[in-house]
Coordinates of C-alpha atoms in Angstrom, one line a residue:
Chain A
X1 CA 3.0 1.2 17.3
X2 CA 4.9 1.1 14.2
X3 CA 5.2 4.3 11.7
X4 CA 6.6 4.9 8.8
X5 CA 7.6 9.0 8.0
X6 CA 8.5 10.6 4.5
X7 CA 9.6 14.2 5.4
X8 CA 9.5 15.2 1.4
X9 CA 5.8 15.6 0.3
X10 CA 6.9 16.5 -3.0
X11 CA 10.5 16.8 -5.1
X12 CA 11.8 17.2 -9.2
X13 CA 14.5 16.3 -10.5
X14 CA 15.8 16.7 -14.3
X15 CA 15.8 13.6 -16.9
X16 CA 18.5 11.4 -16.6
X17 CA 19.6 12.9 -13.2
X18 CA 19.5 10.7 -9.7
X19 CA 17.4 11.4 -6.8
X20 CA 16.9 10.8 -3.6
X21 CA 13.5 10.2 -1.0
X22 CA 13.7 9.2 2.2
X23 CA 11.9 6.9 4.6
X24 CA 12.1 6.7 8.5
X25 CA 10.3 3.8 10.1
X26 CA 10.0 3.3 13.6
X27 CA 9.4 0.0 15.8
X28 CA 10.8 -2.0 18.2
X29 CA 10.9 -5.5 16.2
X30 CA 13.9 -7.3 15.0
X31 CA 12.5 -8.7 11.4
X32 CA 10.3 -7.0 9.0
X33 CA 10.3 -6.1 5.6
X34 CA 10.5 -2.6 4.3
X35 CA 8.9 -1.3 0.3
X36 CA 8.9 1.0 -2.3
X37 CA 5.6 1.4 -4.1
X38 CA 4.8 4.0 -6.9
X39 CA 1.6 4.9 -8.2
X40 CA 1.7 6.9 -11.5
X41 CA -1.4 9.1 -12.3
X42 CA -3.7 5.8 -13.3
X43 CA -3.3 5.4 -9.7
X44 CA -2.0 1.7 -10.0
X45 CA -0.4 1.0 -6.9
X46 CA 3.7 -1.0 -8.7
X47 CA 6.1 -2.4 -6.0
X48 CA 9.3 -0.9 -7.1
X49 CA 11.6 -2.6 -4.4
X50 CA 11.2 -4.8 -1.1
X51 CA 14.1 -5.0 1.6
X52 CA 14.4 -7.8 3.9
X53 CA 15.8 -6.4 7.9
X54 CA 17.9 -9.0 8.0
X55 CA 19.5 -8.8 4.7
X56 CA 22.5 -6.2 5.5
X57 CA 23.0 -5.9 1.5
X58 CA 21.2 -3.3 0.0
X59 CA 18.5 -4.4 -2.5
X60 CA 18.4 -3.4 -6.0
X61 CA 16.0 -3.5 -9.0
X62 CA 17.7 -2.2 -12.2
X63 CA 17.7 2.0 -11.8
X64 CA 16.1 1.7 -8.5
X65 CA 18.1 1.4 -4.7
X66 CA 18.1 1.6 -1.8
X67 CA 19.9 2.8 1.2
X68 CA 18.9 0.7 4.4
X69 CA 20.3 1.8 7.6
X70 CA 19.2 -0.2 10.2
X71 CA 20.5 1.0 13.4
X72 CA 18.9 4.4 12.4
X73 CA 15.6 2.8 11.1
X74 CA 16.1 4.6 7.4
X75 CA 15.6 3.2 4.2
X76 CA 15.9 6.0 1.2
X77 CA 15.3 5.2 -2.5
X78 CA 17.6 6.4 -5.2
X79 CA 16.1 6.2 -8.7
X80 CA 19.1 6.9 -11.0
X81 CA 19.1 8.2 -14.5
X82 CA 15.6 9.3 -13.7
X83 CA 13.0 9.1 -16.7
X84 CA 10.0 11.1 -17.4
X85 CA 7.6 7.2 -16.5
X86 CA 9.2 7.9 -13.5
X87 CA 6.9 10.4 -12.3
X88 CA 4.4 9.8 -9.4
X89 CA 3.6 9.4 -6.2
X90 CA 6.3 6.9 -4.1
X91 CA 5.1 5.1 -1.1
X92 CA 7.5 3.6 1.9
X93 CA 5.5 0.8 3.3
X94 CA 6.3 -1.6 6.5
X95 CA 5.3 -4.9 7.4
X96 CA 6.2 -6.6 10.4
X97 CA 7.0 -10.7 10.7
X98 CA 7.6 -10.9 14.2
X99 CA 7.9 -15.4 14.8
X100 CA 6.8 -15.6 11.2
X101 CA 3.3 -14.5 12.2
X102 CA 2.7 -11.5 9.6
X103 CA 1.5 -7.8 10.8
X104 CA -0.3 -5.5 8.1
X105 CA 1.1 -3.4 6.2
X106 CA 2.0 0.0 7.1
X107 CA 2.2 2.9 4.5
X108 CA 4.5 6.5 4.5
X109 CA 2.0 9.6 3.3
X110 CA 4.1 9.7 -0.4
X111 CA 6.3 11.8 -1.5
X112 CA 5.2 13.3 -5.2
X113 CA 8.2 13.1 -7.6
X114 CA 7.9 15.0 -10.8
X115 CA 10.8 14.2 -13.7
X116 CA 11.2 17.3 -15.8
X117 CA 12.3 17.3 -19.1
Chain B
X1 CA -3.8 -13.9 -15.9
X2 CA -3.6 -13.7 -12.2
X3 CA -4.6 -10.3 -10.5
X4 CA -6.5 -8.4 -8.3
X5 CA -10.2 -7.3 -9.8
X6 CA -11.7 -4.4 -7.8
X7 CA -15.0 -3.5 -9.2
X8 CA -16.0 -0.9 -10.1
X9 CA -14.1 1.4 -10.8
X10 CA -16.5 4.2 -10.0
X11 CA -19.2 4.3 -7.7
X12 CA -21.7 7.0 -7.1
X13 CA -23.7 6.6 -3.8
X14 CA -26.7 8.6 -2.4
X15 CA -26.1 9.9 1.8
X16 CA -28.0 7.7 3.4
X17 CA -27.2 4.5 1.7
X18 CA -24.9 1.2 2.1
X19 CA -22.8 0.3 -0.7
X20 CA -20.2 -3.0 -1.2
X21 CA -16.9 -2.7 -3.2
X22 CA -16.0 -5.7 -4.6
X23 CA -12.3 -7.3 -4.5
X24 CA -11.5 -10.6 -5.9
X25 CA -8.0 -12.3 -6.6
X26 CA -6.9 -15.7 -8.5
X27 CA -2.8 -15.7 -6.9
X28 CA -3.8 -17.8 -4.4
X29 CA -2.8 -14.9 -1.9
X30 CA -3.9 -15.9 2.2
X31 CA -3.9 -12.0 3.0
X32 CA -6.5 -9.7 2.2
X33 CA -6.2 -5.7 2.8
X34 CA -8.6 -2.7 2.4
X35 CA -7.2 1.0 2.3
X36 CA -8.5 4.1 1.9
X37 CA -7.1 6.6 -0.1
X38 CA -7.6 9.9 0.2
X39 CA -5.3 13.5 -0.7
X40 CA -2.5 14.2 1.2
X41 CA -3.5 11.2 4.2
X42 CA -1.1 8.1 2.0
X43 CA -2.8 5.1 2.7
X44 CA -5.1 4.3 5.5
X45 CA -5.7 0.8 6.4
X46 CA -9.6 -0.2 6.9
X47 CA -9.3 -4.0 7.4
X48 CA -7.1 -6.7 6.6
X49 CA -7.7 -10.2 6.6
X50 CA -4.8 -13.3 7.4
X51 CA -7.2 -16.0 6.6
X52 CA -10.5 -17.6 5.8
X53 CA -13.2 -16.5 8.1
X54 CA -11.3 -14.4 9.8
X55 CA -10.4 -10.2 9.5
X56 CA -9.3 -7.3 11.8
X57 CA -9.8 -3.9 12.0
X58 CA -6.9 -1.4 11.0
X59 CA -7.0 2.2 11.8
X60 CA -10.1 3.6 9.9
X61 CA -12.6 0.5 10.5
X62 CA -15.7 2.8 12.1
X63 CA -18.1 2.8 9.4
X64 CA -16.8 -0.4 6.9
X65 CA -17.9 -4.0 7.3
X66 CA -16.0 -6.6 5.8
X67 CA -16.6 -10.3 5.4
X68 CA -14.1 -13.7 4.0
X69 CA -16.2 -16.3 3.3
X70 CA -13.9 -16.8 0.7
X71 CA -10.1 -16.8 0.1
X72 CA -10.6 -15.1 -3.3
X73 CA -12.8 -12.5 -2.3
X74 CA -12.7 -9.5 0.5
X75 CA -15.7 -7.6 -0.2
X76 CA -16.0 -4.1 2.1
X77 CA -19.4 -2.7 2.6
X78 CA -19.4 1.4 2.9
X79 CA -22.2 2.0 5.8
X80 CA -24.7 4.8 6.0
X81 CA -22.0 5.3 9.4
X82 CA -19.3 6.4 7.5
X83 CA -19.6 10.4 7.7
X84 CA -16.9 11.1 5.0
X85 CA -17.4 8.1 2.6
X86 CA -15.8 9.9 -0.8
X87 CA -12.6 8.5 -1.5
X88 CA -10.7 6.0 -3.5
X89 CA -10.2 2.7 -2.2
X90 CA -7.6 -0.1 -2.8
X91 CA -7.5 -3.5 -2.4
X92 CA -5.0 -5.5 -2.1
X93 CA -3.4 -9.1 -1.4
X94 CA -0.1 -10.7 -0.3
X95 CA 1.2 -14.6 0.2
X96 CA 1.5 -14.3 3.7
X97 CA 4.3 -14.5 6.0
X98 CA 6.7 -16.0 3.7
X99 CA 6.6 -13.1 0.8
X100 CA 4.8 -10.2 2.5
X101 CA 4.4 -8.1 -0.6
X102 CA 1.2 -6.9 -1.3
X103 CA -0.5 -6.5 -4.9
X104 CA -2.8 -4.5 -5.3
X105 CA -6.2 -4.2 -7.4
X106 CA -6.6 -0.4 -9.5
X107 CA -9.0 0.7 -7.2
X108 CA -12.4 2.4 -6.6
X109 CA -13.3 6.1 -6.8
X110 CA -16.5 6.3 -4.0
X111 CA -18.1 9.6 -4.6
X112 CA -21.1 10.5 -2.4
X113 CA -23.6 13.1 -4.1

Protein backbone atom coordinates (compact mmCIF):
# COMPACT_ATOMS: atom_id res chain seq x y z
CA UNK A 1 0.00 0.00 0.00
CA UNK A 2 1.20 3.39 -0.82
CA UNK A 3 1.88 6.21 2.00
CA UNK A 4 2.81 9.36 2.04
CA UNK A 5 4.87 10.67 5.63
CA UNK A 6 5.48 14.46 6.71
CA UNK A 7 7.68 14.13 9.82
CA UNK A 8 7.15 18.10 10.63
CA UNK A 9 3.53 18.64 12.08
CA UNK A 10 4.26 22.15 12.44
CA UNK A 11 7.33 24.76 11.53
CA UNK A 12 7.93 29.07 11.37
CA UNK A 13 9.98 30.73 9.60
CA UNK A 14 10.59 34.70 9.49
CA UNK A 15 9.25 36.94 6.40
CA UNK A 16 11.17 36.87 3.45
CA UNK A 17 13.25 33.88 4.73
CA UNK A 18 13.17 30.20 2.81
CA UNK A 19 11.95 27.11 4.27
CA UNK A 20 11.94 23.82 4.01
CA UNK A 21 9.03 20.59 4.56
CA UNK A 22 9.53 17.42 3.74
CA UNK A 23 7.60 14.52 2.19
CA UNK A 24 8.44 10.71 2.06
CA UNK A 25 6.22 8.54 -0.08
CA UNK A 26 6.44 5.04 -0.30
CA UNK A 27 5.35 2.48 -3.17
CA UNK A 28 6.58 0.08 -5.35
CA UNK A 29 5.23 1.72 -8.83
CA UNK A 30 7.36 3.27 -11.55
CA UNK A 31 4.95 6.42 -12.55
CA UNK A 32 2.96 8.55 -10.38
CA UNK A 33 2.53 12.00 -9.68
CA UNK A 34 3.49 13.70 -6.47
CA UNK A 35 1.67 17.46 -4.96
CA UNK A 36 1.81 20.24 -2.83
CA UNK A 37 -1.53 21.44 -1.59
CA UNK A 38 -1.99 24.37 1.02
CA UNK A 39 -4.99 25.21 2.74
CA UNK A 40 -4.99 28.61 4.51
CA UNK A 41 -7.35 29.17 7.47
CA UNK A 42 -10.65 29.45 5.00
CA UNK A 43 -9.78 25.95 4.69
CA UNK A 44 -9.61 26.09 0.73
CA UNK A 45 -7.75 23.22 -0.32
CA UNK A 46 -4.86 25.43 -3.50
CA UNK A 47 -2.47 23.07 -5.48
CA UNK A 48 0.78 24.81 -5.07
CA UNK A 49 2.92 22.37 -7.26
CA UNK A 50 2.59 18.87 -9.01
CA UNK A 51 5.67 16.68 -9.95
CA UNK A 52 5.58 14.12 -12.65
CA UNK A 53 8.10 10.62 -11.59
CA UNK A 54 9.27 10.61 -14.64
CA UNK A 55 10.30 14.15 -15.10
CA UNK A 56 13.99 14.09 -13.48
CA UNK A 57 13.76 18.10 -13.54
CA UNK A 58 12.54 19.59 -10.54
CA UNK A 59 9.27 21.43 -10.91
CA UNK A 60 8.82 24.96 -10.15
CA UNK A 61 5.96 27.50 -9.60
CA UNK A 62 7.35 31.06 -9.03
CA UNK A 63 8.59 31.05 -5.04
CA UNK A 64 7.67 27.56 -4.64
CA UNK A 65 10.15 24.14 -5.43
CA UNK A 66 10.73 21.35 -5.08
CA UNK A 67 13.29 18.79 -4.28
CA UNK A 68 12.34 15.29 -5.81
CA UNK A 69 14.63 12.42 -5.05
CA UNK A 70 13.44 9.51 -6.54
CA UNK A 71 15.67 6.75 -5.67
CA UNK A 72 14.92 7.82 -1.93
CA UNK A 73 11.14 8.39 -2.54
CA UNK A 74 11.39 12.21 -1.18
CA UNK A 75 9.92 15.14 -2.47
CA UNK A 76 10.47 18.45 -0.08
CA UNK A 77 8.99 21.87 -0.79
CA UNK A 78 10.97 25.01 -0.48
CA UNK A 79 8.88 28.24 -0.38
CA UNK A 80 11.50 31.01 -0.68
CA UNK A 81 11.19 34.60 0.37
CA UNK A 82 8.32 33.36 2.48
CA UNK A 83 5.34 35.86 2.93
CA UNK A 84 2.93 36.27 5.72
CA UNK A 85 -0.21 34.57 2.79
CA UNK A 86 2.01 31.93 3.07
CA UNK A 87 0.74 30.67 6.19
CA UNK A 88 -1.23 27.34 6.49
CA UNK A 89 -1.48 24.01 6.58
CA UNK A 90 0.70 22.18 3.42
CA UNK A 91 -0.38 18.85 2.27
CA UNK A 92 2.01 16.17 0.17
CA UNK A 93 -0.35 14.16 -1.80
CA UNK A 94 0.25 10.93 -4.16
CA UNK A 95 -1.45 9.53 -6.98
CA UNK A 96 -0.51 6.58 -8.77
CA UNK A 97 -0.95 5.95 -12.86
CA UNK A 98 0.25 2.63 -13.09
CA UNK A 99 -0.64 1.63 -17.42
CA UNK A 100 -2.43 5.00 -17.40
CA UNK A 101 -5.21 3.55 -15.28
CA UNK A 102 -5.38 6.29 -12.35
CA UNK A 103 -5.21 5.27 -8.44
CA UNK A 104 -6.79 7.90 -5.84
CA UNK A 105 -5.18 10.20 -4.39
CA UNK A 106 -3.21 9.75 -1.36
CA UNK A 107 -2.66 12.68 1.29
CA UNK A 108 0.48 13.41 3.98
CA UNK A 109 -1.11 14.42 7.66
CA UNK A 110 0.15 18.39 6.97
CA UNK A 111 2.63 20.08 8.26
CA UNK A 112 1.33 23.65 9.81
CA UNK A 113 3.66 26.55 8.65
CA UNK A 114 3.35 29.79 10.38
CA UNK A 115 5.28 33.05 8.58
CA UNK A 116 6.13 35.47 11.31
CA UNK A 117 6.60 38.91 10.85
CA UNK B 1 -16.96 30.05 -13.87
CA UNK B 2 -16.03 26.46 -13.62
CA UNK B 3 -15.67 24.93 -9.98
CA UNK B 4 -16.41 22.66 -7.47
CA UNK B 5 -19.89 23.67 -5.43
CA UNK B 6 -20.09 21.70 -2.04
CA UNK B 7 -23.25 22.59 -0.34
CA UNK B 8 -23.52 23.58 2.43
CA UNK B 9 -21.25 24.87 3.99
CA UNK B 10 -22.52 23.93 7.48
CA UNK B 11 -24.66 21.28 8.46
CA UNK B 12 -26.07 20.47 11.85
CA UNK B 13 -27.49 16.91 12.23
CA UNK B 14 -29.49 15.23 15.03
CA UNK B 15 -27.79 11.37 16.30
CA UNK B 16 -29.89 9.23 14.88
CA UNK B 17 -30.34 10.77 11.42
CA UNK B 18 -29.09 10.37 7.68
CA UNK B 19 -27.85 13.39 6.01
CA UNK B 20 -26.50 13.97 2.10
CA UNK B 21 -23.65 16.53 1.25
CA UNK B 22 -23.91 17.71 -1.88
CA UNK B 23 -20.95 18.08 -4.54
CA UNK B 24 -21.40 19.29 -7.96
CA UNK B 25 -18.66 20.41 -10.73
CA UNK B 26 -19.02 22.06 -14.31
CA UNK B 27 -14.82 21.21 -15.47
CA UNK B 28 -15.88 18.37 -17.11
CA UNK B 29 -13.68 16.37 -14.50
CA UNK B 30 -14.25 12.09 -14.88
CA UNK B 31 -12.93 11.66 -11.23
CA UNK B 32 -14.84 12.20 -8.22
CA UNK B 33 -13.34 12.09 -4.50
CA UNK B 34 -14.80 12.35 -0.90
CA UNK B 35 -12.46 13.05 2.22
CA UNK B 36 -12.89 13.57 5.53
CA UNK B 37 -11.14 15.97 7.37
CA UNK B 38 -10.67 15.95 10.69
CA UNK B 39 -7.66 17.51 13.34
CA UNK B 40 -4.50 16.27 13.29
CA UNK B 41 -5.65 12.86 10.87
CA UNK B 42 -4.71 15.07 7.12
CA UNK B 43 -7.09 13.76 4.77
CA UNK B 44 -8.99 10.62 4.82
CA UNK B 45 -10.39 9.31 1.70
CA UNK B 46 -14.18 8.03 1.92
CA UNK B 47 -14.94 7.24 -1.72
CA UNK B 48 -13.82 8.12 -5.02
CA UNK B 49 -15.34 7.63 -8.17
CA UNK B 50 -13.35 7.07 -11.91
CA UNK B 51 -16.57 7.21 -13.84
CA UNK B 52 -20.28 7.26 -14.40
CA UNK B 53 -22.09 4.65 -12.46
CA UNK B 54 -19.33 3.54 -10.90
CA UNK B 55 -17.37 4.34 -7.24
CA UNK B 56 -15.04 2.55 -4.70
CA UNK B 57 -14.54 2.67 -1.28
CA UNK B 58 -11.26 4.35 0.15
CA UNK B 59 -10.12 3.94 3.72
CA UNK B 60 -13.06 5.38 5.84
CA UNK B 61 -16.14 4.14 3.66
CA UNK B 62 -18.13 2.24 6.85
CA UNK B 63 -20.87 4.48 7.48
CA UNK B 64 -21.01 6.84 3.95
CA UNK B 65 -22.98 5.93 0.82
CA UNK B 66 -22.24 7.48 -2.33
CA UNK B 67 -23.99 7.33 -5.58
CA UNK B 68 -22.84 8.83 -9.65
CA UNK B 69 -25.70 8.95 -11.59
CA UNK B 70 -24.14 11.83 -12.88
CA UNK B 71 -20.72 13.01 -13.98
CA UNK B 72 -21.27 16.38 -12.43
CA UNK B 73 -22.47 15.37 -9.25
CA UNK B 74 -20.95 12.85 -6.30
CA UNK B 75 -23.42 13.30 -3.56
CA UNK B 76 -22.26 11.28 -0.04
CA UNK B 77 -24.90 10.43 2.35
CA UNK B 78 -23.73 10.47 6.22
CA UNK B 79 -25.65 7.27 7.74
CA UNK B 80 -27.14 6.89 11.19
CA UNK B 81 -23.84 4.05 11.00
CA UNK B 82 -21.28 6.48 11.17
CA UNK B 83 -20.42 6.63 15.06
CA UNK B 84 -18.16 9.81 14.79
CA UNK B 85 -19.91 11.86 12.04
CA UNK B 86 -18.54 15.56 13.13
CA UNK B 87 -16.09 16.66 10.72
CA UNK B 88 -15.35 18.71 7.72
CA UNK B 89 -15.58 17.14 4.49
CA UNK B 90 -14.07 17.87 1.03
CA UNK B 91 -14.95 17.20 -2.28
CA UNK B 92 -13.05 17.11 -4.91
CA UNK B 93 -12.48 16.31 -8.79
CA UNK B 94 -9.62 15.61 -11.24
CA UNK B 95 -9.41 14.97 -15.37
CA UNK B 96 -8.41 11.58 -14.98
CA UNK B 97 -5.44 9.79 -15.92
CA UNK B 98 -3.97 12.27 -18.15
CA UNK B 99 -3.81 15.41 -15.53
CA UNK B 100 -4.39 13.77 -12.06
CA UNK B 101 -4.71 16.95 -10.15
CA UNK B 102 -7.49 17.24 -8.01
CA UNK B 103 -9.63 20.47 -7.38
CA UNK B 104 -11.29 20.72 -4.71
CA UNK B 105 -14.78 22.29 -3.57
CA UNK B 106 -14.51 24.61 0.11
CA UNK B 107 -15.98 22.05 2.03
CA UNK B 108 -18.59 21.13 4.61
CA UNK B 109 -18.40 21.46 8.40
CA UNK B 110 -20.89 18.24 9.71
CA UNK B 111 -21.54 18.87 13.28
CA UNK B 112 -23.64 16.35 15.19
CA UNK B 113 -25.53 17.85 18.33
Amino acid sequence: AQTVTQSQPEMSVQEAETVTLSCTYDTSENNYYLFWYKQPPSRQMILVIRQEAYKQQNATENRFSVNFQKAAKSFSLKISDSQLGDTAMYFCAFISNYGGSQGNLIFGKGTKLSVKP
Amino acid sequence: DGGITQSPKYLFRKEGQNVTLSCEQNLNHDAMYWYRQDPGQGLRLIYYSQIVNDFQKGDIAEGYSVSREKKESFPLTVTSAQKNPTAFYLCASSVGARLPEAFFGQGTRLTVV
